[in-house]
Amino acid sequence: MQGRDLVFEIGTEELPSSAVYSAIEQLQVSVPKALDSARLEYGTVAIVASPRRIVVLVSELSDRQPDAVERHKGPAAKAAFDEAGNPTKAAEGFARGKGVDVSALEVVDDEGGAYVYATVETTGAPAIEVLPALLARLAENLEWAKSQRWGSGDARFPRPVRWLLALFGTDIVPVHFAGLQAGRVTYGHRFLSSGVIEVGAAFEYPTLLERGRVIVDHESRAKALREGIEKAAASAGGRAVVPEKTFAEVVNLVEWPTVAVGTFDEAFLEVPREMLEYAMGGHQRYFPLERADGSLDNRFLVAHNGDPERTQQIIAGHERVIRARLADAAFFYREDLKVPLEKWLAKLDDVVFQEKLGTAGEKVERNERLTAELATMLEAPADESAIASRAAHLAKADLVTNAVIEFTDLQGVMGRYYATAAGEEPAVALAIEEHYRPRFAGDAVPSTLAGRLVSIADKTDTICGIFAAGMAPKGSADPFALRRSAIGILQMALAGTAVTLDALIAAALEPLVAKTGADAEATGAQIKAFFITRLETILKDRGHAYDTVEAVLAVAGDDPADALARCEALSAARERSREAFEDLSVAFTRAKNLADPELGTGADRALMGPAEVALADALDAARSTADELLEARAYSALLEGYAGLRGPIDDFFDGVMVMDTDISLRENRLRLLNDFVALFERFADFGRLAG
């Protein structure tokens, strides 16, 4: 396919890094969709961006739309024409809407009867005529977390839009957006270029931008930044600490990255490392340096967007900024250490956790109670229970310390330091820090049982409390991060902390129902469903088929670890004997549809024929080991026994008239099917297996 290249650039004041990534993600979807919808053929689409520009690059875009012939179905023929064959208003309106004469309508018999059709021939428009509106819509339809109107126009953008460039080959595409009309002028690096760059043809754009000291492709810029960090760290004789979150943000803070080394006073190294790293990375987007032994160095890396010739002046400015930041951190840390951790607890009574749920102090009391109940449920060793109890008591104390008020992401971390300084056991201090884990998908769970007990209690109290307060998450809104908390609890359960949801929810709800007046049964059911939805997603993400997951959760969702074990066994069994389990699924569904639970189980062998006796014998054999296998969670062996029922149940349905006219025979056969269904449902709802 031959065509011309297209470039569309929205030039702005410096955008937030998150807005750059958001625009890239949106346009990667919307641009191909818009071109396809406009019937414009193209080679490739690339979305690139930097702090001052969002750019669409399309290769080999066709010069015009192809001609099109479309057939449109209209009203039924009897509604379109009267008895004399004259067109009705329905036919005339349909023809007018499609831009054809009513005489051109055709009557076609299809499966639904006779209908009127219109054939519409459309001549393809030149791309240069289609593109202005198409590109303007792409810009207008971008959605932002935060935006506002700039100037007199209606366009909303995170930062003011300063210029537009749009070229199709060498031709300017007259796009109008944000009160501007596109031309062929762009701008290079704010400090390292002469400014204005005139682009003659779309294919020249990336090269001309690079000459203007702009690496417009964010992936290439990331590579250059990483290489700069590694080179600077090596020259300083250290190793850079590069959190991916900070790195990803810095990629979109610079257009031509230069990495340099700064220093701070070694005395600040007495402050906890996490505070220093937070001040450098979280606040200033610097990259700390480590020494060969893994300890923190008093040097850091900064990626700046300025003139490399002025690096020393730029670094001096950054050193002044970080000196002030670290001085604050050191002050907060020293002041906090003057007060034992236990004494900070009283201040939690002045902090509202949630209006209907009381103060943070009250939440601590509920966490302590639930932690103790969990320890009893799980038969935790006495020493772990004592550690968990103490950790639950102190876990939230650091929330009101100076350090955590300033460095909020260090909650728990500072609690560990302050607990250690107060003489608490190391295991208590560790549990205080780790009880916030897992904080996100893929994060590690707490490393000790005590930490997991406190974590589960804290997260469960929050979930149950917000539900009891009538503030369950709706749509994408989840201000209390309940989905994340539920996933965290399930991660811990699947990692071996054998909680059961019903018992956990009931224990957590007891004091919350008393406080809020919520309906315990209805709220508990809501919360259980909330957990099951998350568990279903986790199990599917682990590679289990949707119908395997649904079949298991239909009967065994209360114990997440058990549900996982059942899914693993059923997935493996279906992989080994797919045909057998497809047949069993069909037989189970047929049996369940016929079965009558009111008749109970225990069929009378005296009323059985050979096929019924064979099925009853097979059921007895499977039942004889089922209790033991279910108790031991030996699900592979259990399913092997179930697979052995395939022949007997098939023979039963092939040779027995279940709904016999003799009521005693019919009811006896239904009891036998009740036995079959009941045995299978002890493991999963096999009727949900799709085959």
Short mmCIF file of N, CA and C in Angstrom, two decimals, residues 600-655:
data_model
loop_
_atom_site.label_atom_id
_atom_site.label_comp_id
_atom_site.label_asym_id
_atom_site.label_seq_id
_atom_site.Cartn_x
_atom_site.Cartn_y
_atom_site.Cartn_z
N GLY A 600 -35.52 -36.68 48.79
CA GLY A 600 -34.39 -37.13 49.58
C GLY A 600 -33.52 -38.11 48.82
N THR A 601 -32.67 -38.84 49.56
CA THR A 601 -31.74 -39.79 48.95
C THR A 601 -32.02 -41.19 49.50
N GLY A 602 -31.15 -42.14 49.13
CA GLY A 602 -31.31 -43.51 49.65
C GLY A 602 -32.32 -44.31 48.87
N ALA A 603 -31.99 -44.64 47.62
CA ALA A 603 -32.90 -45.42 46.77
C ALA A 603 -32.96 -46.87 47.26
N ASP A 604 -34.11 -47.50 47.05
CA ASP A 604 -34.37 -48.89 47.46
C ASP A 604 -33.87 -49.83 46.36
N ARG A 605 -32.86 -50.67 46.71
CA ARG A 605 -32.28 -51.57 45.72
C ARG A 605 -33.29 -52.62 45.24
N ALA A 606 -34.29 -52.90 46.05
CA ALA A 606 -35.28 -53.91 45.65
C ALA A 606 -36.07 -53.47 44.43
N LEU A 607 -36.10 -52.17 44.18
CA LEU A 607 -36.87 -51.64 43.05
C LEU A 607 -35.97 -51.35 41.84
N MET A 608 -34.73 -51.78 41.89
CA MET A 608 -33.78 -51.42 40.84
C MET A 608 -33.59 -52.53 39.82
N GLY A 609 -33.35 -52.08 38.56
CA GLY A 609 -32.92 -52.98 37.51
C GLY A 609 -31.39 -53.00 37.44
N PRO A 610 -30.81 -53.74 36.49
CA PRO A 610 -29.35 -53.88 36.41
C PRO A 610 -28.60 -52.56 36.26
N ALA A 611 -29.07 -51.66 35.40
CA ALA A 611 -28.38 -50.37 35.20
C ALA A 611 -28.44 -49.52 36.45
N GLU A 612 -29.55 -49.59 37.15
CA GLU A 612 -29.68 -48.82 38.39
C GLU A 612 -28.76 -49.37 39.48
N VAL A 613 -28.70 -50.71 39.57
CA VAL A 613 -27.83 -51.34 40.56
C VAL A 613 -26.37 -50.97 40.28
N ALA A 614 -25.99 -51.00 39.01
CA ALA A 614 -24.61 -50.66 38.64
C ALA A 614 -24.28 -49.23 39.05
N LEU A 615 -25.21 -48.31 38.83
CA LEU A 615 -24.98 -46.92 39.22
C LEU A 615 -24.92 -46.79 40.74
N ALA A 616 -25.83 -47.48 41.44
CA ALA A 616 -25.84 -47.43 42.90
C ALA A 616 -24.54 -47.98 43.47
N ASP A 617 -24.03 -49.08 42.89
CA ASP A 617 -22.76 -49.65 43.35
C ASP A 617 -21.61 -48.67 43.14
N ALA A 618 -21.61 -48.04 41.97
CA ALA A 618 -20.54 -47.07 41.67
C ALA A 618 -20.60 -45.87 42.62
N LEU A 619 -21.83 -45.43 42.92
CA LEU A 619 -21.98 -44.32 43.85
C LEU A 619 -21.52 -44.71 45.25
N ASP A 620 -21.87 -45.92 45.68
CA ASP A 620 -21.44 -46.38 47.01
C ASP A 620 -19.92 -46.41 47.08
N ALA A 621 -19.28 -46.89 46.02
CA ALA A 621 -17.81 -46.99 46.01
C ALA A 621 -17.18 -45.60 46.08
N ALA A 622 -17.73 -44.67 45.32
CA ALA A 622 -17.20 -43.31 45.33
C ALA A 622 -17.44 -42.62 46.67
N ARG A 623 -18.65 -42.86 47.22
CA ARG A 623 -19.00 -42.23 48.51
C ARG A 623 -18.15 -42.76 49.65
N SER A 624 -17.75 -44.01 49.55
CA SER A 624 -17.01 -44.63 50.65
C SER A 624 -15.67 -43.96 50.91
N THR A 625 -15.11 -43.34 49.90
CA THR A 625 -13.82 -42.64 50.06
C THR A 625 -13.94 -41.12 50.00
N ALA A 626 -15.13 -40.64 49.65
CA ALA A 626 -15.28 -39.19 49.43
C ALA A 626 -15.01 -38.37 50.68
N ASP A 627 -15.55 -38.81 51.84
CA ASP A 627 -15.35 -38.04 53.07
C ASP A 627 -13.87 -37.88 53.38
N GLU A 628 -13.16 -38.99 53.30
CA GLU A 628 -11.73 -38.97 53.61
C GLU A 628 -10.95 -38.10 52.62
N LEU A 629 -11.28 -38.24 51.34
CA LEU A 629 -10.57 -37.47 50.31
C LEU A 629 -10.88 -35.98 50.41
N LEU A 630 -12.13 -35.65 50.70
CA LEU A 630 -12.49 -34.24 50.85
C LEU A 630 -11.80 -33.64 52.08
N GLU A 631 -11.76 -34.38 53.16
CA GLU A 631 -11.12 -33.91 54.39
C GLU A 631 -9.63 -33.66 54.16
N ALA A 632 -9.00 -34.57 53.38
CA ALA A 632 -7.56 -34.45 53.11
C ALA A 632 -7.27 -33.52 51.94
N ARG A 633 -8.33 -33.03 51.30
CA ARG A 633 -8.19 -32.22 50.09
C ARG A 633 -7.40 -32.96 49.01
N ALA A 634 -7.62 -34.24 48.96
CA ALA A 634 -6.99 -35.08 47.93
C ALA A 634 -7.91 -35.08 46.71
N TYR A 635 -8.01 -33.92 46.10
CA TYR A 635 -9.04 -33.72 45.08
C TYR A 635 -8.74 -34.45 43.77
N SER A 636 -7.51 -34.67 43.45
CA SER A 636 -7.19 -35.42 42.24
C SER A 636 -7.73 -36.84 42.34
N ALA A 637 -7.51 -37.47 43.50
CA ALA A 637 -8.03 -38.83 43.71
C ALA A 637 -9.55 -38.83 43.72
N LEU A 638 -10.15 -37.82 44.31
CA LEU A 638 -11.62 -37.73 44.33
C LEU A 638 -12.17 -37.66 42.92
N LEU A 639 -11.54 -36.83 42.07
CA LEU A 639 -12.03 -36.67 40.71
C LEU A 639 -11.80 -37.92 39.87
N GLU A 640 -10.78 -38.70 40.18
CA GLU A 640 -10.60 -39.98 39.50
C GLU A 640 -11.78 -40.89 39.79
N GLY A 641 -12.25 -40.86 41.05
CA GLY A 641 -13.43 -41.63 41.40
C GLY A 641 -14.67 -41.14 40.69
N TYR A 642 -14.81 -39.83 40.57
CA TYR A 642 -15.94 -39.27 39.84
C TYR A 642 -15.90 -39.70 38.37
N ALA A 643 -14.70 -39.69 37.79
CA ALA A 643 -14.58 -40.07 36.38
C ALA A 643 -15.05 -41.50 36.16
N GLY A 644 -14.89 -42.35 37.19
CA GLY A 644 -15.34 -43.73 37.07
C GLY A 644 -16.85 -43.88 37.01
N LEU A 645 -17.57 -42.81 37.30
CA LEU A 645 -19.04 -42.85 37.24
C LEU A 645 -19.58 -42.55 35.85
N ARG A 646 -18.69 -42.20 34.93
CA ARG A 646 -19.15 -41.82 33.59
C ARG A 646 -19.92 -42.96 32.92
N GLY A 647 -19.34 -44.19 32.94
CA GLY A 647 -20.01 -45.33 32.31
C GLY A 647 -21.34 -45.66 32.95
N PRO A 648 -21.37 -45.84 34.30
CA PRO A 648 -22.65 -46.18 34.95
C PRO A 648 -23.75 -45.15 34.73
N ILE A 649 -23.43 -43.85 34.76
CA ILE A 649 -24.49 -42.86 34.59
C ILE A 649 -24.97 -42.83 33.13
N ASP A 650 -24.02 -43.04 32.18
CA ASP A 650 -24.43 -43.10 30.77
C ASP A 650 -25.33 -44.30 30.53
N ASP A 651 -24.97 -45.45 31.09
CA ASP A 651 -25.79 -46.66 30.93
C ASP A 651 -27.16 -46.47 31.57
N PHE A 652 -27.17 -45.78 32.69
CA PHE A 652 -28.44 -45.53 33.37
C PHE A 652 -29.38 -44.73 32.48
N PHE A 653 -28.88 -43.62 31.92
CA PHE A 653 -29.75 -42.80 31.09
C PHE A 653 -30.10 -43.49 29.77
N ASP A 654 -29.19 -44.36 29.28
CA ASP A 654 -29.49 -45.07 28.02
C ASP A 654 -30.51 -46.18 28.21
N GLY A 655 -30.52 -46.78 29.41
CA GLY A 655 -31.34 -47.98 29.57
C GLY A 655 -32.50 -47.86 30.52
#
